[in-house]
Coordinates of C-alpha atoms in Angstrom, one line a residue:
X1 CA 63.5 -9.2 -10.7
X2 CA 60.6 -11.6 -11.4
X3 CA 59.3 -10.7 -7.9
X4 CA 59.4 -7.0 -8.7
X5 CA 57.5 -7.4 -11.9
X6 CA 54.9 -9.4 -10.0
X7 CA 54.6 -6.7 -7.3
X8 CA 54.3 -3.9 -10.0
X9 CA 51.5 -5.9 -11.7
X10 CA 49.7 -6.5 -8.4
X11 CA 49.8 -2.8 -7.5
X12 CA 48.5 -1.9 -11.0
X13 CA 45.7 -4.4 -10.7
X14 CA 44.7 -3.1 -7.2
X15 CA 44.9 0.5 -8.4
X16 CA 42.8 -0.2 -11.4
X17 CA 40.2 -2.1 -9.3
X18 CA 40.1 0.9 -6.9
X19 CA 39.3 3.3 -9.8
X20 CA 36.6 0.9 -11.1
X21 CA 34.9 1.0 -7.7
X22 CA 35.4 4.7 -7.0
X23 CA 32.5 6.3 -9.0
X24 CA 30.4 8.4 -6.7
X25 CA 27.2 8.8 -8.7
X26 CA 23.6 8.2 -7.9
X27 CA 20.0 8.6 -9.1
X28 CA 18.8 11.8 -7.5
X29 CA 15.4 12.7 -8.8
X30 CA 12.6 11.0 -10.8
X31 CA 9.2 12.0 -12.3
X32 CA 7.3 9.1 -13.9
X33 CA 3.6 9.7 -13.3
X34 CA 1.0 12.5 -12.7
X35 CA -2.7 13.0 -12.7
X36 CA -4.1 12.9 -16.2
X37 CA -1.7 12.6 -19.2
X38 CA 1.9 12.1 -18.1
X39 CA 4.0 15.2 -18.7
X40 CA 7.7 16.2 -18.4
X41 CA 8.9 12.8 -17.2
X42 CA 12.6 12.8 -16.4
X43 CA 15.5 11.1 -14.6
X44 CA 18.2 13.1 -12.8
X45 CA 21.6 11.8 -11.6
X46 CA 24.5 13.3 -9.7
X47 CA 28.2 12.6 -10.5
X48 CA 31.1 13.7 -8.3
X49 CA 34.1 15.0 -10.2
X50 CA 32.7 14.1 -13.6
X51 CA 35.8 15.5 -15.4
X52 CA 37.6 12.4 -14.1
X53 CA 35.5 10.1 -16.3
X54 CA 34.2 9.7 -19.8
X55 CA 30.5 10.5 -19.5
X56 CA 29.5 7.9 -22.1
X57 CA 30.6 5.2 -19.7
X58 CA 27.7 6.1 -17.4
X59 CA 24.2 5.0 -18.5
X60 CA 20.6 5.0 -17.2
X61 CA 18.6 1.9 -18.1
X62 CA 14.8 1.7 -17.7
X63 CA 13.2 -1.6 -16.7
X64 CA 9.7 -3.1 -17.1
X65 CA 8.4 -4.8 -14.0
X66 CA 6.3 -7.4 -15.8
X67 CA 9.1 -8.9 -17.8
X68 CA 12.1 -7.7 -16.0
X69 CA 13.5 -6.5 -19.4
X70 CA 14.9 -3.1 -20.3
X71 CA 12.8 -0.9 -22.5
X72 CA 15.0 2.2 -22.9
X73 CA 18.6 3.2 -22.1
X74 CA 20.7 6.3 -22.6
X75 CA 24.3 7.3 -21.9
X76 CA 25.0 10.4 -19.8
X77 CA 26.9 12.2 -22.5
X78 CA 23.4 12.7 -24.1
X79 CA 21.9 14.1 -20.9
X80 CA 21.4 17.8 -20.2
X81 CA 24.0 19.4 -17.9
X82 CA 22.4 21.1 -14.9
X83 CA 23.6 22.8 -11.8
X84 CA 27.2 22.4 -10.5
X85 CA 27.5 22.4 -6.7
X86 CA 31.0 22.1 -5.4
X87 CA 32.5 18.9 -6.9
X88 CA 29.0 17.6 -7.9
X89 CA 27.3 18.0 -11.2
X90 CA 23.7 17.3 -12.0
X91 CA 22.5 15.7 -15.3
X92 CA 19.0 15.1 -16.5
X93 CA 17.4 12.9 -19.2
X94 CA 13.8 13.2 -20.5
X95 CA 13.1 9.8 -22.2
X96 CA 10.1 9.4 -24.6
X97 CA 8.2 7.7 -21.8
X98 CA 8.8 6.3 -18.3
X99 CA 6.5 3.5 -17.3
X100 CA 4.1 4.0 -14.4
X101 CA 5.0 1.2 -12.0
X102 CA 3.5 -1.6 -10.0
X103 CA 6.5 -2.1 -10.4
X104 CA 9.0 -0.6 -12.8
X105 CA 12.5 0.5 -12.3
X106 CA 15.8 1.9 -13.5
X107 CA 19.5 1.4 -13.0
X108 CA 22.6 3.6 -13.1
X109 CA 25.7 1.8 -14.5
X110 CA 29.3 2.5 -15.2
X111 CA 31.0 0.7 -18.0
X112 CA 28.2 -1.9 -18.1
X113 CA 28.2 -2.6 -14.3
X114 CA 25.5 -1.3 -12.0
X115 CA 26.8 1.1 -9.4
X116 CA 26.2 -0.2 -5.9
X117 CA 22.8 0.6 -4.7
X118 CA 21.7 2.0 -8.0
X119 CA 19.1 -0.5 -9.3
X120 CA 16.0 1.2 -8.0
X121 CA 12.3 0.6 -8.5
X122 CA 9.0 2.1 -7.5
X123 CA 5.7 0.5 -6.5
X124 CA 7.4 -2.8 -5.7
X125 CA 10.5 -4.7 -6.6
X126 CA 11.6 -6.6 -9.8
X127 CA 14.4 -8.8 -11.0
X128 CA 16.1 -7.7 -14.2
X129 CA 16.4 -10.3 -17.0
X130 CA 18.8 -8.4 -19.3
X131 CA 20.9 -5.2 -19.5
X132 CA 23.4 -4.2 -16.9
X133 CA 21.2 -5.2 -14.0
X134 CA 20.5 -8.7 -15.3
X135 CA 20.0 -11.1 -12.4
X136 CA 19.8 -8.3 -9.8
X137 CA 16.8 -7.6 -7.7
X138 CA 15.9 -3.9 -7.3
X139 CA 15.5 -1.8 -4.2
X140 CA 12.1 -0.2 -3.8
X141 CA 12.4 3.6 -3.4
X142 CA 9.6 3.4 -0.9
X143 CA 7.8 6.4 -2.4
X144 CA 5.4 6.7 -5.3
X145 CA 3.6 9.2 -7.6
X146 CA 0.1 7.7 -7.4
X147 CA -1.8 11.0 -7.7
X148 CA 0.9 13.7 -8.1
X149 CA 0.0 16.9 -10.0
X150 CA 2.2 18.0 -13.0
X151 CA 5.3 19.8 -11.6
X152 CA 6.1 17.4 -8.8
X153 CA 8.7 14.7 -8.6
X154 CA 10.3 12.1 -6.3
X155 CA 13.7 13.3 -5.0
X156 CA 16.4 12.7 -2.4
X157 CA 16.8 15.0 0.6
X158 CA 19.4 15.4 3.3
X159 CA 22.9 16.6 3.7
X160 CA 25.9 14.6 2.5
X161 CA 28.3 13.5 -0.2
X162 CA 27.0 10.0 -1.2
X163 CA 23.8 8.2 -1.9
X164 CA 23.6 6.7 1.6
X165 CA 23.5 10.2 3.2
X166 CA 20.1 11.0 1.6
X167 CA 16.5 9.7 1.7
X168 CA 13.7 9.6 -0.8
X169 CA 10.8 11.9 0.0
X170 CA 7.2 12.0 -1.1
X171 CA 6.3 14.0 -4.2
X172 CA 7.5 17.6 -3.9
X173 CA 7.9 20.6 -6.3
X174 CA 10.2 19.5 -9.1
X175 CA 13.8 20.7 -9.1
X176 CA 14.8 19.2 -12.4
X177 CA 18.5 20.0 -13.1
X178 CA 19.0 21.7 -9.7
X179 CA 19.8 20.7 -6.2
X180 CA 16.7 19.1 -4.6
X181 CA 14.5 20.6 -2.0
X182 CA 16.1 20.2 1.5
X183 CA 19.3 18.8 -0.1
X184 CA 22.9 19.9 0.3
X185 CA 26.1 18.4 -1.0
X186 CA 28.7 18.5 1.7
X187 CA 27.0 21.0 4.0
X188 CA 27.0 20.8 7.8
X189 CA 24.7 18.3 9.5
X190 CA 21.9 19.4 11.9
X191 CA 22.2 18.3 15.5
X192 CA 19.5 16.2 17.2
X193 CA 16.1 17.9 17.6
X194 CA 15.9 19.9 20.9
X195 CA 12.5 18.8 22.0
X196 CA 9.6 16.4 21.4
X197 CA 6.3 17.5 20.0
X198 CA 3.6 18.2 22.5
X199 CA -0.2 17.5 22.8
X200 CA 0.3 14.1 21.1
X201 CA -3.1 12.4 21.0
X202 CA -4.9 9.4 19.4
X203 CA -8.6 9.3 18.6
X204 CA -10.3 6.1 17.2
X205 CA -12.7 6.4 14.3
X206 CA -14.2 3.0 13.7
X207 CA -11.2 0.9 12.5
X208 CA -8.9 3.9 12.0
X209 CA -7.0 5.9 14.5
X210 CA -6.3 9.6 13.9
X211 CA -3.1 11.1 15.5
X212 CA -2.4 14.7 16.0
X213 CA 0.3 16.8 17.8
X214 CA 1.8 20.2 18.1
X215 CA 5.2 20.5 16.3
X216 CA 8.3 20.5 18.5
X217 CA 9.9 23.9 19.2
X218 CA 13.4 24.9 20.4
X219 CA 16.9 25.7 19.1
X220 CA 16.9 22.8 16.6
X221 CA 13.6 21.9 14.9
X222 CA 13.0 18.4 13.5
X223 CA 13.0 17.7 9.8
X224 CA 10.3 15.0 10.3
X225 CA 8.9 12.5 12.8
X226 CA 9.0 8.7 12.9
X227 CA 5.7 7.3 14.3
X228 CA 5.7 3.8 15.6
X229 CA 2.4 2.0 16.2
X230 CA 2.4 -1.0 18.5
X231 CA -0.2 -3.7 19.1
X232 CA -0.9 -5.1 22.6
X233 CA 1.8 -7.4 23.9
X234 CA 4.5 -6.0 21.7
X235 CA 7.3 -3.9 23.0
X236 CA 8.2 -0.7 21.1
X237 CA 11.9 -0.4 20.1
X238 CA 13.5 3.0 19.8
X239 CA 15.1 3.8 16.4
X240 CA 18.9 4.0 16.1
X241 CA 20.9 7.0 14.8
X242 CA 22.2 6.4 11.3
X243 CA 19.6 3.7 10.5
X244 CA 16.5 5.1 8.7
X245 CA 13.2 3.4 9.4
X246 CA 11.1 3.0 6.3
X247 CA 7.4 3.2 6.2
X248 CA 5.9 -0.2 7.1
X249 CA 2.2 -0.7 7.4
X250 CA 2.3 -4.5 7.7
X251 CA 1.1 -5.2 11.3
X252 CA 2.0 -8.9 11.1
X253 CA 4.9 -8.4 13.6
X254 CA 2.8 -6.2 15.8
X255 CA 4.5 -2.9 14.7
X256 CA 3.8 -0.4 12.0
X257 CA 5.8 2.8 11.1
X258 CA 5.3 5.9 9.1
X259 CA 7.4 9.1 8.6
X260 CA 5.6 12.4 8.7
X261 CA 7.1 15.8 7.7
X262 CA 7.4 18.7 10.1
X263 CA 4.4 21.1 9.8
X264 CA 1.9 18.3 9.0
X265 CA 0.9 17.6 12.6
X266 CA -1.4 14.7 11.8
X267 CA -1.4 11.1 10.7
X268 CA -3.9 8.2 10.3
X269 CA -3.5 4.5 10.7
X270 CA -6.4 2.6 8.9
X271 CA -7.9 -0.9 8.5
X272 CA -7.0 -1.9 12.1
X273 CA -8.5 -4.7 14.1
X274 CA -11.6 -4.1 16.0
X275 CA -11.8 -3.9 19.8
X276 CA -8.0 -3.5 20.0
X277 CA -5.9 -0.9 21.9
X278 CA -3.0 0.5 19.9
X279 CA -0.2 2.6 21.3
X280 CA 1.8 5.1 19.2
X281 CA 5.2 6.6 19.9
X282 CA 6.6 9.7 18.1
X283 CA 10.3 10.3 17.5
X284 CA 11.5 13.6 16.0
X285 CA 14.6 13.5 13.8
X286 CA 17.0 15.6 11.7
X287 CA 19.0 14.8 8.5
X288 CA 18.4 11.7 6.4
X289 CA 20.0 8.4 5.3
X290 CA 23.2 7.4 7.1
X291 CA 23.2 10.8 8.9
X292 CA 19.7 10.5 10.4
X293 CA 19.6 11.7 14.0
X294 CA 16.7 10.6 16.2
X295 CA 15.7 12.1 19.5
X296 CA 15.1 9.2 21.9
X297 CA 16.3 10.4 25.3
X298 CA 13.9 11.5 28.1
X299 CA 10.2 10.6 27.9
X300 CA 9.0 9.7 24.5
X301 CA 5.5 10.9 23.8
X302 CA 3.0 8.1 23.6
X303 CA -0.7 8.1 22.7
X304 CA -3.2 5.2 22.9
X305 CA -6.7 4.5 21.5
X306 CA -9.0 1.5 21.2
X307 CA -10.8 0.7 18.0
X308 CA -14.6 0.0 18.0
X309 CA -16.0 -3.5 18.2
X310 CA -16.1 -3.6 14.4
X311 CA -15.2 -6.0 11.7
X312 CA -14.3 -5.9 8.1
X313 CA -17.1 -8.0 6.6
X314 CA -15.8 -7.8 3.1
X315 CA -12.9 -6.0 1.4
X316 CA -11.6 -6.1 -2.2
X317 CA -9.0 -4.0 -3.8
X318 CA -8.7 -6.2 -7.0
X319 CA -5.0 -6.8 -6.4
X320 CA -5.5 -10.3 -7.9
X321 CA -7.9 -9.9 -10.8
X322 CA -11.5 -9.5 -9.8
X323 CA -10.8 -11.2 -6.4
X324 CA -14.0 -12.3 -4.6
X325 CA -16.3 -10.3 -6.8
X326 CA -18.0 -12.1 -9.7
X327 CA -18.6 -10.6 -13.2
X328 CA -21.8 -11.5 -15.1
X329 CA -22.1 -10.6 -18.8
X330 CA -25.7 -10.0 -20.0
X331 CA -25.0 -8.2 -23.3
X332 CA -21.9 -7.4 -25.4
X333 CA -18.5 -8.9 -25.8
X334 CA -16.7 -6.5 -23.4
X335 CA -16.4 -7.7 -19.8
X336 CA -15.1 -6.6 -16.4
X337 CA -11.4 -7.1 -15.9
X338 CA -8.8 -6.6 -13.1
X339 CA -6.3 -3.8 -14.0
X340 CA -3.8 -1.4 -12.4
X341 CA -2.3 2.0 -13.1
X342 CA 0.0 4.1 -11.1
X343 CA 0.2 1.6 -8.3
X344 CA -3.6 1.4 -7.9
X345 CA -5.4 -1.9 -8.6
X346 CA -9.0 -1.9 -9.6
X347 CA -11.8 -3.5 -11.5
X348 CA -12.3 -1.9 -14.9
X349 CA -15.2 -1.9 -17.5
X350 CA -15.6 -0.2 -20.8
X351 CA -17.9 -0.9 -23.8
X352 CA -15.4 0.7 -26.2
X353 CA -13.2 -1.5 -28.4
X354 CA -12.3 0.7 -31.4
X355 CA -15.9 1.8 -31.4
X356 CA -18.7 2.0 -28.8
X357 CA -20.7 -1.2 -28.3
X358 CA -23.9 -2.0 -26.4
X359 CA -23.2 -3.7 -23.1
X360 CA -24.8 -4.8 -19.9
X361 CA -22.3 -6.2 -17.4
X362 CA -22.7 -6.7 -13.6
X363 CA -19.9 -7.0 -11.0
X364 CA -21.4 -8.8 -8.0
X365 CA -20.0 -9.1 -4.4
X366 CA -19.8 -12.4 -2.5
X367 CA -22.7 -13.4 -0.4
X368 CA -22.7 -11.7 3.1
X369 CA -24.6 -12.5 6.2
X370 CA -25.3 -9.0 7.6
X371 CA -27.7 -10.2 10.3
X372 CA -24.7 -10.6 12.6
X373 CA -23.9 -6.8 12.4
X374 CA -25.2 -3.3 13.0
X375 CA -23.8 0.1 12.0
X376 CA -23.0 -1.4 8.6
X377 CA -21.4 0.8 5.9
X378 CA -20.2 0.2 2.4
X379 CA -17.5 2.4 0.9
X380 CA -15.5 2.3 -2.3
X381 CA -13.6 4.6 -4.8
X382 CA -14.3 5.1 -8.5
X383 CA -12.5 6.8 -11.4
X384 CA -14.2 7.4 -14.8
X385 CA -13.7 9.0 -18.1
X386 CA -15.5 9.6 -21.4
X387 CA -19.2 10.1 -22.0
X388 CA -21.7 7.3 -21.5
X389 CA -24.3 5.9 -19.1
X390 CA -23.3 6.2 -15.4
X391 CA -22.3 3.2 -13.3
X392 CA -25.1 2.0 -11.0
X393 CA -25.1 0.4 -7.5
X394 CA -27.6 -2.2 -6.4
X395 CA -28.3 -4.6 -3.6
X396 CA -30.2 -7.9 -3.5
X397 CA -31.6 -10.1 -0.8
X398 CA -32.7 -13.0 -3.0
X399 CA -29.9 -13.4 -5.6
X400 CA -28.7 -17.0 -5.9
X401 CA -25.0 -16.2 -6.4
X402 CA -24.8 -17.6 -9.9
X403 CA -27.7 -16.7 -12.2
X404 CA -28.6 -13.8 -14.5
X405 CA -29.1 -10.9 -12.0
X406 CA -32.1 -9.7 -14.1
X407 CA -34.0 -12.8 -12.9
X408 CA -33.8 -11.6 -9.3
X409 CA -34.8 -8.5 -7.3
X410 CA -32.3 -5.7 -7.1
X411 CA -32.8 -2.3 -5.5
X412 CA -30.9 0.6 -6.8
X413 CA -28.9 2.8 -4.3
X414 CA -26.7 4.7 -6.7
X415 CA -27.8 8.0 -5.3
X416 CA -26.4 7.2 -1.9
X417 CA -22.8 7.3 -3.0
X418 CA -20.5 10.0 -4.5
X419 CA -19.1 9.1 -7.9
X420 CA -16.2 10.1 -10.2
X421 CA -16.6 12.5 -13.0
X422 CA -14.2 12.7 -15.9
X423 CA -10.4 12.6 -16.4
X424 CA -10.0 9.4 -14.3
X425 CA -10.0 11.3 -11.1
X426 CA -10.5 9.0 -8.1
X427 CA -13.5 9.9 -5.9
X428 CA -14.4 8.3 -2.6
X429 CA -18.0 7.2 -2.3
X430 CA -18.5 8.2 1.3
X431 CA -20.3 5.7 3.7
X432 CA -23.4 4.0 2.2
X433 CA -25.4 2.8 5.1
X434 CA -26.7 -0.8 4.7
X435 CA -28.5 -1.2 8.1
X436 CA -31.9 -0.9 6.5
X437 CA -31.2 -3.6 4.0
X438 CA -29.4 -6.1 6.1
X439 CA -30.2 -9.8 5.6
X440 CA -28.7 -13.2 6.1
X441 CA -28.1 -13.5 2.3
X442 CA -27.0 -10.1 1.0
X443 CA -25.3 -9.1 -2.3
X444 CA -24.0 -5.8 -3.7
X445 CA -23.5 -5.2 -7.4
X446 CA -22.3 -2.6 -9.9
X447 CA -24.2 -2.5 -13.1
X448 CA -22.4 -1.1 -16.2
X449 CA -24.3 -0.2 -19.4
X450 CA -23.2 1.3 -22.7
X451 CA -24.7 1.8 -26.1
X452 CA -23.4 1.6 -29.7
X453 CA -23.3 5.4 -29.6
X454 CA -21.2 6.0 -26.4
X455 CA -19.4 4.2 -23.7
X456 CA -17.7 5.5 -20.5
X457 CA -14.9 3.7 -18.8
X458 CA -15.3 3.0 -15.1
X459 CA -12.8 1.8 -12.6
X460 CA -13.7 0.7 -9.0
X461 CA -11.5 -0.2 -6.1
X462 CA -11.3 -0.5 -2.2
X463 CA -14.8 -2.0 -1.9
X464 CA -15.2 -2.2 1.9
X465 CA -18.2 -3.5 3.9
X466 CA -17.7 -2.9 7.6
X467 CA -20.0 -3.4 10.6
X468 CA -20.1 -3.6 14.4
X469 CA -20.8 -7.1 15.8
X470 CA -24.2 -7.1 17.5
X471 CA -24.4 -7.4 21.3
X472 CA -24.1 -11.1 22.2
X473 CA -21.3 -12.0 19.7
X474 CA -18.7 -11.7 22.4
X475 CA -21.0 -13.0 25.2
X476 CA -24.1 -14.9 24.4
X477 CA -27.0 -14.7 26.9
X478 CA -28.6 -18.0 25.9
X479 CA -25.8 -20.6 26.5
X480 CA -22.1 -20.3 27.1
X481 CA -19.7 -21.2 24.4
X482 CA -16.3 -22.2 25.8
X483 CA -13.5 -22.0 23.2
X484 CA -9.8 -22.4 23.9
X485 CA -7.1 -21.6 23.2
X486 CA -8.1 -18.3 21.6
X487 CA -6.2 -17.2 19.5
X488 CA -5.6 -20.7 18.2
X489 CA -3.2 -22.1 15.6
X490 CA -3.6 -25.8 14.5
X491 CA -6.7 -26.7 16.5
X492 CA -9.2 -25.4 18.9
X493 CA -11.2 -27.0 21.8
X494 CA -14.9 -26.4 22.0
X495 CA -16.8 -27.5 25.1
X496 CA -20.4 -28.5 24.4
X497 CA -23.2 -29.0 26.9
X498 CA -24.9 -31.6 24.7
X499 CA -24.5 -33.1 21.3
X500 CA -24.5 -30.3 18.7
X501 CA -23.2 -28.9 15.5
X502 CA -20.3 -26.4 15.4
X503 CA -19.9 -24.0 12.5
X504 CA -16.9 -21.8 11.8
X505 CA -18.0 -18.7 9.8
X506 CA -15.8 -16.1 8.1
X507 CA -16.5 -12.4 8.4
X508 CA -18.2 -12.4 5.0
X509 CA -20.9 -14.6 6.7
X510 CA -19.8 -17.8 4.8
X511 CA -19.7 -21.1 6.7
X512 CA -16.3 -22.5 6.1
X513 CA -16.4 -25.5 8.4
X514 CA -19.2 -27.6 10.0
X515 CA -18.3 -30.2 12.6
X516 CA -20.5 -32.5 14.7
X517 CA -19.6 -32.4 18.4
X518 CA -20.5 -34.5 21.5
X519 CA -21.1 -33.5 25.1
X520 CA -17.8 -32.4 26.7
X521 CA -14.5 -31.2 25.1
X522 CA -14.1 -31.5 21.4
X523 CA -10.9 -30.8 19.3
X524 CA -11.5 -29.2 15.9
X525 CA -8.7 -28.9 13.4
X526 CA -7.9 -25.5 11.9
X527 CA -5.1 -26.3 9.6
X528 CA -7.3 -25.8 6.5
X529 CA -8.2 -22.2 7.5
X530 CA -6.4 -19.0 6.7
X531 CA -5.2 -16.8 9.4
X532 CA -7.7 -14.2 10.6
X533 CA -10.9 -13.5 12.6
X534 CA -13.8 -15.9 12.5
X535 CA -17.1 -16.5 14.3
X536 CA -17.6 -19.9 15.9
X537 CA -21.2 -20.9 16.4
X538 CA -22.7 -23.9 18.2
X539 CA -26.3 -25.1 17.5
X540 CA -28.0 -27.5 19.9
X541 CA -30.9 -29.8 18.9
X542 CA -33.3 -27.8 21.1
X543 CA -32.7 -24.7 19.0
X544 CA -30.4 -22.8 21.4
X545 CA -27.3 -21.3 19.9
X546 CA -24.2 -19.5 21.1
X547 CA -21.6 -17.5 19.1
X548 CA -18.1 -16.5 20.0
X549 CA -15.1 -15.0 18.2
X550 CA -12.2 -17.1 17.2
X551 CA -8.8 -15.8 16.1
X552 CA -6.8 -18.2 13.9
X553 CA -3.0 -17.5 13.8

């Protein structure tokens, strides 16, 4: 009899555990940001067979990415009931505010426990410090609303009956309270695409490569394409059915991937290495999530292109404060700061602090040696709002890198760039040619001014100086410079014809290492250098020099 009681208790325990794990519910749609003032923010969830549960046992909790703490929560019994599709019911909640990311997140829980896979975040990941997700690390949705217009949202698409069957898509027309665009609960799956796209081509544009193709045709059209970019010496690996490949633009492993919807027929890979051949493979697919079905048989279309002999001389996106740019405050208490909004990091300046104040504040680039380059261009993006003096752009060839910029010669080139107007709309500057101003000691600067009557707010990001290494950088006609191995890791060997000085120069023109060498082979340690491209220069006592490239890995 005791054994029977034990068996009954065990069965009851197992049955109760099964019920606790059986909730089929997920976050289905989200709108957290749009251009201008945020409007109509909401969260949408789906629950299968909601009549089997008490709705107040389900809750959405919103999380702040800076602290990891929750800032709002609501149980589903207070949500608005939307469309019913088969056994699935949609519920929506419009909180007072949903934070804009970099990162922030949300969880869906049942009876205080996060449902598996339902602690999500956008614009990065976070670890929760309280609430139902406490101690858990979020899963990045992989899509954002950086510049979405009002009326769009992030939403799942695909065919299936559980979260794993779907995939997050880039902003699309909002379907709040209804089944999402390209989504079906329990419908039939599409077969593999019939054909590959045609006319797949790659064209290099400086350090970017533009891809184009003609969409696949046939009995079964693709939903989208996976494009896989591959660097030299790396072997492409075909995707596997049922395993979605997320966007990954980190080339550190030699491969980058993006997903592009059907009908777009174009894509761009940017900020690539110079003088490098890249290969790109394109795989059409249907469905999403665990049901994704790639076409990989036959001959996969491939396109190749080689970037120009160019280099990134300086780049700053202000992801860590003001980065390598230096502020100089001439007048006023307000100063340049690093900031972020909607996943975009930038330098920000305003003379307004409860009222407008008179200010003069400069934001100055690092020193650059532009004599090594030709076809030099500077580009950036700005966003502005409110009335006040416009931001100005200058360059200097005699600035000392530390003093009051008004004590040196600066030439204004503001009119050579395009600038933002109002409403914090981001505007790309276009290419500002620097060839006519190039020197061995070159600085760029933004000059902000405001008055005690009015002050605009200016935001600047993606400050990129790019140029083509002059003839002779790869092969010097004066003397040979033998450097090996190249790429190098911990040390490099430099062969000198006579006693000399060897200088290692970064691509901003700054000498980061100077080493005396003797005739013959000399080993130079590299352990104190960051990975990347450098120039290595040898200078002999008779005045002859040679320059070569050095890649540190």
